């Protein structure tokens, strides 16, 4: 049977921080130390629950532990597979796929040796530096742009990418990215059609590798996918993604499921 896979970034794409204003019809999907961290709109949840023609594959910079905090993907919207650590790790039924991880480390062997050296330098510039699965490094920085400049000067830029994003600084092996993960997943699971959605420069490789790419106006112009759809920006990005997905839905493959009311709607 033909498989259509929907590869989606999480933060600011399918789920949204408590700092972002959303419609009142939303669901808490992440807690940290008992506090609400992230939400999903009820419109997005309802659509994806009924999109039986799609296999949803979350693709995120989050570590395994950070991904596991987003409980909706185990409960109301269960996903058998997820790609975490910028695509370097495949989770299958919640467990790390060892073959995938071994292949990641083999493909990025030279970069990971340079990353090990870079982390020692990074730690002299920021504290603490986190290294999920030893596949990437990141830290919160008071001045991420200045720290990025210093780190770039000290590491091999042909092997590692240093990028600042919203107060965090990342040091990433150049061969471990969401586009490579999409291509590997596609080959391994015989995906016929790949749809991708994302909101940041970290998502560009994934958007470029897809058959259809959905992006906000801010980065849509940088996407090289021939079938790129720019969201209007008038409603939450995830809801506009669902509108686009509906236009891509093959009618003969759609098997609707009974819509259920969104639980725990918050003011």
mmCIF file of C-alpha atoms in Angstrom:
data_model
loop_
_atom_site.group_PDB
_atom_site.id
_atom_site.type_symbol
_atom_site.label_atom_id
_atom_site.label_comp_id
_atom_site.label_asym_id
_atom_site.label_seq_id
_atom_site.Cartn_x
_atom_site.Cartn_y
_atom_site.Cartn_z
ATOM 1 C CA UNK A 1 0.000 0.000 0.000
ATOM 2 C CA UNK A 2 1.285 3.487 -0.840
ATOM 3 C CA UNK A 3 2.449 5.425 2.200
ATOM 4 C CA UNK A 4 2.082 9.171 2.595
ATOM 5 C CA UNK A 5 4.186 10.409 5.495
ATOM 6 C CA UNK A 6 3.819 13.795 7.156
ATOM 7 C CA UNK A 7 7.161 14.870 8.641
ATOM 8 C CA UNK A 8 6.491 17.727 11.036
ATOM 9 C CA UNK A 9 8.586 19.889 13.282
ATOM 10 C CA UNK A 10 7.054 20.301 16.736
ATOM 11 C CA UNK A 11 7.724 23.583 18.541
ATOM 12 C CA UNK A 12 5.965 26.527 16.882
ATOM 13 C CA UNK A 13 4.726 24.166 14.169
ATOM 14 C CA UNK A 14 2.416 21.542 15.724
ATOM 15 C CA UNK A 15 2.707 22.627 19.365
ATOM 16 C CA UNK A 16 3.126 26.043 20.929
ATOM 17 C CA UNK A 17 4.759 27.402 24.061
ATOM 18 C CA UNK A 18 2.673 28.812 26.879
ATOM 19 C CA UNK A 19 4.200 32.184 25.927
ATOM 20 C CA UNK A 20 2.356 32.201 22.576
ATOM 21 C CA UNK A 21 -1.246 33.397 22.389
ATOM 22 C CA UNK A 22 -3.610 30.745 21.028
ATOM 23 C CA UNK A 23 -7.378 30.348 20.676
ATOM 24 C CA UNK A 24 -9.104 29.192 23.848
ATOM 25 C CA UNK A 25 -9.814 25.798 22.235
ATOM 26 C CA UNK A 26 -6.462 24.266 23.086
ATOM 27 C CA UNK A 27 -5.104 21.244 24.866
ATOM 28 C CA UNK A 28 -2.177 21.004 27.279
ATOM 29 C CA UNK A 29 0.326 18.600 25.708
ATOM 30 C CA UNK A 30 3.446 19.174 27.806
ATOM 31 C CA UNK A 31 4.161 19.650 31.490
ATOM 32 C CA UNK A 32 7.518 20.451 33.105
ATOM 33 C CA UNK A 33 7.787 20.178 36.876
ATOM 34 C CA UNK A 34 4.000 20.273 37.012
ATOM 35 C CA UNK A 35 3.724 23.469 34.986
ATOM 36 C CA UNK A 36 2.029 23.787 31.624
ATOM 37 C CA UNK A 37 4.645 24.230 28.908
ATOM 38 C CA UNK A 38 3.052 23.594 25.507
ATOM 39 C CA UNK A 39 -0.341 23.366 23.834
ATOM 40 C CA UNK A 40 -1.928 22.015 20.684
ATOM 41 C CA UNK A 41 -5.032 23.548 19.185
ATOM 42 C CA UNK A 42 -8.140 21.388 19.194
ATOM 43 C CA UNK A 43 -8.532 21.994 15.462
ATOM 44 C CA UNK A 44 -5.094 20.456 14.815
ATOM 45 C CA UNK A 45 -5.675 17.515 17.134
ATOM 46 C CA UNK A 46 -9.071 16.706 15.610
ATOM 47 C CA UNK A 47 -7.766 16.896 12.048
ATOM 48 C CA UNK A 48 -4.730 14.695 12.643
ATOM 49 C CA UNK A 49 -6.784 12.152 14.567
ATOM 50 C CA UNK A 50 -8.972 11.759 11.502
ATOM 51 C CA UNK A 51 -6.291 11.888 8.814
ATOM 52 C CA UNK A 52 -5.992 8.132 8.425
ATOM 53 C CA UNK A 53 -4.331 8.615 5.037
ATOM 54 C CA UNK A 54 -1.252 10.138 6.727
ATOM 55 C CA UNK A 55 1.505 8.640 8.850
ATOM 56 C CA UNK A 56 2.565 11.439 11.176
ATOM 57 C CA UNK A 57 6.291 11.423 11.965
ATOM 58 C CA UNK A 58 7.391 14.121 14.443
ATOM 59 C CA UNK A 59 10.861 15.475 13.572
ATOM 60 C CA UNK A 60 12.465 17.638 16.222
ATOM 61 C CA UNK A 61 15.626 19.144 17.668
ATOM 62 C CA UNK A 62 14.387 17.922 21.051
ATOM 63 C CA UNK A 63 16.243 15.201 22.926
ATOM 64 C CA UNK A 64 14.537 11.890 23.686
ATOM 65 C CA UNK A 65 13.649 13.102 27.183
ATOM 66 C CA UNK A 66 12.261 16.417 25.929
ATOM 67 C CA UNK A 67 10.181 14.646 23.287
ATOM 68 C CA UNK A 68 8.761 12.217 25.835
ATOM 69 C CA UNK A 69 7.333 15.160 27.777
ATOM 70 C CA UNK A 70 4.913 15.796 24.900
ATOM 71 C CA UNK A 71 2.377 13.205 25.983
ATOM 72 C CA UNK A 72 -0.139 13.724 23.172
ATOM 73 C CA UNK A 73 1.990 11.583 20.835
ATOM 74 C CA UNK A 74 1.537 8.619 23.183
ATOM 75 C CA UNK A 75 -2.121 9.153 24.049
ATOM 76 C CA UNK A 76 -4.568 11.064 21.866
ATOM 77 C CA UNK A 77 -2.366 11.130 18.773
ATOM 78 C CA UNK A 78 -0.081 8.098 19.041
ATOM 79 C CA UNK A 79 2.912 8.075 16.678
ATOM 80 C CA UNK A 80 4.790 4.834 16.216
ATOM 81 C CA UNK A 81 7.875 6.654 14.953
ATOM 82 C CA UNK A 82 9.578 9.931 15.824
ATOM 83 C CA UNK A 83 12.876 11.468 14.762
ATOM 84 C CA UNK A 84 14.616 13.361 17.569
ATOM 85 C CA UNK A 85 18.033 14.995 18.124
ATOM 86 C CA UNK A 86 17.703 16.753 14.753
ATOM 87 C CA UNK A 87 16.968 13.408 13.088
ATOM 88 C CA UNK A 88 19.972 11.542 14.460
ATOM 89 C CA UNK A 89 17.795 9.272 16.601
ATOM 90 C CA UNK A 90 14.768 7.240 15.499
ATOM 91 C CA UNK A 91 12.303 6.327 18.224
ATOM 92 C CA UNK A 92 10.185 3.271 17.425
ATOM 93 C CA UNK A 93 7.359 2.665 19.889
ATOM 94 C CA UNK A 94 9.206 4.900 22.336
ATOM 95 C CA UNK A 95 12.496 3.006 22.151
ATOM 96 C CA UNK A 96 15.729 4.093 20.474
ATOM 97 C CA UNK A 97 16.294 2.206 17.211
ATOM 98 C CA UNK A 98 19.861 0.979 17.689
ATOM 99 C CA UNK A 99 20.473 0.262 14.019
ATOM 100 C CA UNK A 100 19.459 3.803 13.067
ATOM 101 C CA UNK A 101 21.676 5.288 15.782
ATOM 102 C CA UNK A 102 24.655 3.167 14.726
ATOM 103 C CA UNK A 103 24.188 4.306 11.137
ATOM 104 C CA UNK A 104 23.998 7.949 12.253
ATOM 105 C CA UNK A 105 27.268 7.596 14.111
ATOM 106 C CA UNK A 106 28.915 5.856 11.178
ATOM 107 C CA UNK A 107 27.776 8.469 8.654
ATOM 108 C CA UNK A 108 28.865 11.346 10.892
ATOM 109 C CA UNK A 109 32.021 9.786 12.360
ATOM 110 C CA UNK A 110 34.406 12.603 11.378
ATOM 111 C CA UNK A 111 31.972 15.292 12.503
ATOM 112 C CA UNK A 112 31.333 13.600 15.838
ATOM 113 C CA UNK A 113 35.059 13.525 16.570
ATOM 114 C CA UNK A 114 35.171 17.260 15.876
ATOM 115 C CA UNK A 115 32.045 17.748 18.011
ATOM 116 C CA UNK A 116 33.792 16.102 20.952
ATOM 117 C CA UNK A 117 36.578 18.665 20.656
ATOM 118 C CA UNK A 118 34.110 21.501 20.098
ATOM 119 C CA UNK A 119 32.182 20.665 23.264
ATOM 120 C CA UNK A 120 35.284 21.324 25.380
ATOM 121 C CA UNK A 121 35.582 24.755 23.778
ATOM 122 C CA UNK A 122 31.830 25.360 24.071
ATOM 123 C CA UNK A 123 31.982 24.602 27.794
ATOM 124 C CA UNK A 124 34.522 27.406 28.249
ATOM 125 C CA UNK A 125 32.023 29.818 26.682
ATOM 126 C CA UNK A 126 28.688 28.687 28.140
ATOM 127 C CA UNK A 127 27.423 26.601 31.051
ATOM 128 C CA UNK A 128 25.832 24.130 31.085
ATOM 129 C CA UNK A 129 26.335 22.634 27.621
ATOM 130 C CA UNK A 130 23.993 19.744 26.878
ATOM 131 C CA UNK A 131 24.949 16.932 24.491
ATOM 132 C CA UNK A 132 21.957 14.659 23.784
ATOM 133 C CA UNK A 133 23.198 11.197 22.738
ATOM 134 C CA UNK A 134 26.550 12.925 21.945
ATOM 135 C CA UNK A 135 25.060 13.855 18.553
ATOM 136 C CA UNK A 136 24.727 17.620 19.080
ATOM 137 C CA UNK A 137 25.498 20.290 21.641
ATOM 138 C CA UNK A 138 23.504 23.294 22.795
ATOM 139 C CA UNK A 139 23.361 25.827 25.583
ATOM 140 C CA UNK A 140 21.370 28.837 26.714
ATOM 141 C CA UNK A 141 23.493 31.953 26.250
ATOM 142 C CA UNK A 142 23.115 35.515 27.389
ATOM 143 C CA UNK A 143 24.705 36.675 24.137
ATOM 144 C CA UNK A 144 24.292 33.769 21.692
ATOM 145 C CA UNK A 145 25.501 35.716 18.657
ATOM 146 C CA UNK A 146 28.806 36.657 20.285
ATOM 147 C CA UNK A 147 29.286 33.135 21.634
ATOM 148 C CA UNK A 148 28.490 31.749 18.179
ATOM 149 C CA UNK A 149 31.184 33.930 16.637
ATOM 150 C CA UNK A 150 33.796 32.719 19.114
ATOM 151 C CA UNK A 151 32.806 29.081 18.670
ATOM 152 C CA UNK A 152 32.843 29.323 14.869
ATOM 153 C CA UNK A 153 36.376 30.688 15.004
ATOM 154 C CA UNK A 154 37.518 27.694 17.071
ATOM 155 C CA UNK A 155 35.942 24.739 15.263
ATOM 156 C CA UNK A 156 36.095 23.204 11.791
ATOM 157 C CA UNK A 157 33.177 24.809 9.971
ATOM 158 C CA UNK A 158 33.290 22.203 7.212
ATOM 159 C CA UNK A 159 32.269 19.595 9.795
ATOM 160 C CA UNK A 160 30.111 21.519 12.252
ATOM 161 C CA UNK A 161 27.422 24.180 11.939
ATOM 162 C CA UNK A 162 27.080 26.741 14.730
ATOM 163 C CA UNK A 163 23.694 28.452 14.869
ATOM 164 C CA UNK A 164 21.922 30.715 17.313
ATOM 165 C CA UNK A 165 18.162 30.542 17.702
ATOM 166 C CA UNK A 166 15.949 32.289 20.259
ATOM 167 C CA UNK A 167 18.540 32.512 23.024
ATOM 168 C CA UNK A 168 20.046 29.083 22.422
ATOM 169 C CA UNK A 169 23.268 28.241 20.647
ATOM 170 C CA UNK A 170 23.598 24.949 18.799
ATOM 171 C CA UNK A 171 26.678 23.116 17.523
ATOM 172 C CA UNK A 172 25.553 20.524 14.978
ATOM 173 C CA UNK A 173 27.302 17.939 12.787
ATOM 174 C CA UNK A 174 26.629 18.977 9.200
ATOM 175 C CA UNK A 175 25.472 15.513 8.092
ATOM 176 C CA UNK A 176 22.956 15.137 10.935
ATOM 177 C CA UNK A 177 19.938 17.172 9.939
ATOM 178 C CA UNK A 178 16.224 16.748 9.353
ATOM 179 C CA UNK A 179 16.572 16.434 5.574
ATOM 180 C CA UNK A 180 18.959 13.494 5.883
ATOM 181 C CA UNK A 181 16.592 11.916 8.398
ATOM 182 C CA UNK A 182 13.634 12.282 6.032
ATOM 183 C CA UNK A 183 15.606 10.657 3.204
ATOM 184 C CA UNK A 184 16.739 7.768 5.403
ATOM 185 C CA UNK A 185 13.236 7.195 6.787
ATOM 186 C CA UNK A 186 11.780 7.370 3.301
ATOM 187 C CA UNK A 187 14.112 4.695 2.009
ATOM 188 C CA UNK A 188 13.777 2.421 5.015
ATOM 189 C CA UNK A 189 9.972 2.489 5.149
ATOM 190 C CA UNK A 190 9.229 2.883 1.430
ATOM 191 C CA UNK A 191 7.459 6.245 1.713
ATOM 192 C CA UNK A 192 5.802 7.166 -1.583
ATOM 193 C CA UNK A 193 4.863 10.769 -0.798
ATOM 194 C CA UNK A 194 6.608 12.951 1.768
ATOM 195 C CA UNK A 195 4.923 16.087 3.123
ATOM 196 C CA UNK A 196 6.921 18.275 5.505
ATOM 197 C CA UNK A 197 6.120 21.265 7.689
ATOM 198 C CA UNK A 198 8.440 23.464 9.712
ATOM 199 C CA UNK A 199 8.950 27.029 10.849
ATOM 200 C CA UNK A 200 12.706 27.648 11.128
ATOM 201 C CA UNK A 201 16.041 27.409 9.323
ATOM 202 C CA UNK A 202 16.632 24.097 11.103
ATOM 203 C CA UNK A 203 13.694 22.741 9.102
ATOM 204 C CA UNK A 204 14.910 23.879 5.675
ATOM 205 C CA UNK A 205 16.766 20.630 4.829
ATOM 206 C CA UNK A 206 13.611 18.652 5.630
ATOM 207 C CA UNK A 207 11.386 21.011 3.649
ATOM 208 C CA UNK A 208 13.772 20.836 0.700
ATOM 209 C CA UNK A 209 13.788 17.024 0.758
ATOM 210 C CA UNK A 210 9.984 16.651 0.744
ATOM 211 C CA UNK A 211 7.573 16.334 -2.161
ATOM 212 C CA UNK A 212 5.396 19.039 -0.570
ATOM 213 C CA UNK A 213 6.640 21.650 1.881
ATOM 214 C CA UNK A 214 4.525 23.821 4.186
ATOM 215 C CA UNK A 215 6.235 26.822 5.771
ATOM 216 C CA UNK A 216 5.394 30.252 7.191
ATOM 217 C CA UNK A 217 5.954 33.300 5.030
ATOM 218 C CA UNK A 218 9.156 34.159 6.927
ATOM 219 C CA UNK A 219 11.091 31.205 5.519
ATOM 220 C CA UNK A 220 8.986 30.028 2.557
ATOM 221 C CA UNK A 221 11.163 32.010 0.163
ATOM 222 C CA UNK A 222 14.209 29.993 1.249
ATOM 223 C CA UNK A 223 12.602 26.613 0.568
ATOM 224 C CA UNK A 224 13.770 24.889 -2.625
ATOM 225 C CA UNK A 225 10.988 22.287 -2.788
ATOM 226 C CA UNK A 226 9.100 22.674 -6.076
ATOM 227 C CA UNK A 227 5.775 22.302 -4.263
ATOM 228 C CA UNK A 228 6.094 24.833 -1.458
ATOM 229 C CA UNK A 229 2.976 26.209 0.195
ATOM 230 C CA UNK A 230 3.348 29.356 2.304
ATOM 231 C CA UNK A 231 0.953 29.675 5.228
ATOM 232 C CA UNK A 232 -1.028 32.902 5.335
ATOM 233 C CA UNK A 233 -0.142 33.637 8.953
ATOM 234 C CA UNK A 234 -3.687 34.576 9.872
ATOM 235 C CA UNK A 235 -4.262 31.700 12.327
ATOM 236 C CA UNK A 236 -2.051 29.307 14.323
ATOM 237 C CA UNK A 237 0.468 27.713 11.939
ATOM 238 C CA UNK A 238 -0.670 24.196 12.818
ATOM 239 C CA UNK A 239 -4.273 24.970 11.867
ATOM 240 C CA UNK A 240 -3.159 26.399 8.517
ATOM 241 C CA UNK A 241 -1.047 23.259 7.991
ATOM 242 C CA UNK A 242 -4.208 21.187 8.409
ATOM 243 C CA UNK A 243 -5.958 23.303 5.774
ATOM 244 C CA UNK A 244 -3.103 22.593 3.351
ATOM 245 C CA UNK A 245 -3.077 18.886 4.175
ATOM 246 C CA UNK A 246 -6.754 18.707 3.319
ATOM 247 C CA UNK A 247 -6.015 20.046 -0.174
ATOM 248 C CA UNK A 248 -3.392 17.309 -0.599
ATOM 249 C CA UNK A 249 -5.585 14.477 0.662
ATOM 250 C CA UNK A 250 -6.216 11.690 -1.869
ATOM 251 C CA UNK A 251 -10.006 11.202 -1.584
ATOM 252 C CA UNK A 252 -9.834 7.464 -2.280
ATOM 253 C CA UNK A 253 -7.389 6.950 0.626
ATOM 254 C CA UNK A 254 -9.285 8.830 3.294
ATOM 255 C CA UNK A 255 -10.901 6.792 6.055
ATOM 256 C CA UNK A 256 -12.516 9.158 8.517
ATOM 257 C CA UNK A 257 -12.655 8.381 12.203
ATOM 258 C CA UNK A 258 -15.265 9.640 14.613
ATOM 259 C CA UNK A 259 -14.446 13.158 15.818
ATOM 260 C CA UNK A 260 -14.318 13.457 19.583
ATOM 261 C CA UNK A 261 -14.567 16.665 21.591
ATOM 262 C CA UNK A 262 -11.268 18.154 22.663
ATOM 263 C CA UNK A 263 -10.617 17.273 26.324
ATOM 264 C CA UNK A 264 -9.471 19.741 28.961
ATOM 265 C CA UNK A 265 -10.142 22.908 26.989
ATOM 266 C CA UNK A 266 -8.516 25.839 28.747
ATOM 267 C CA UNK A 267 -9.455 29.474 28.956
#
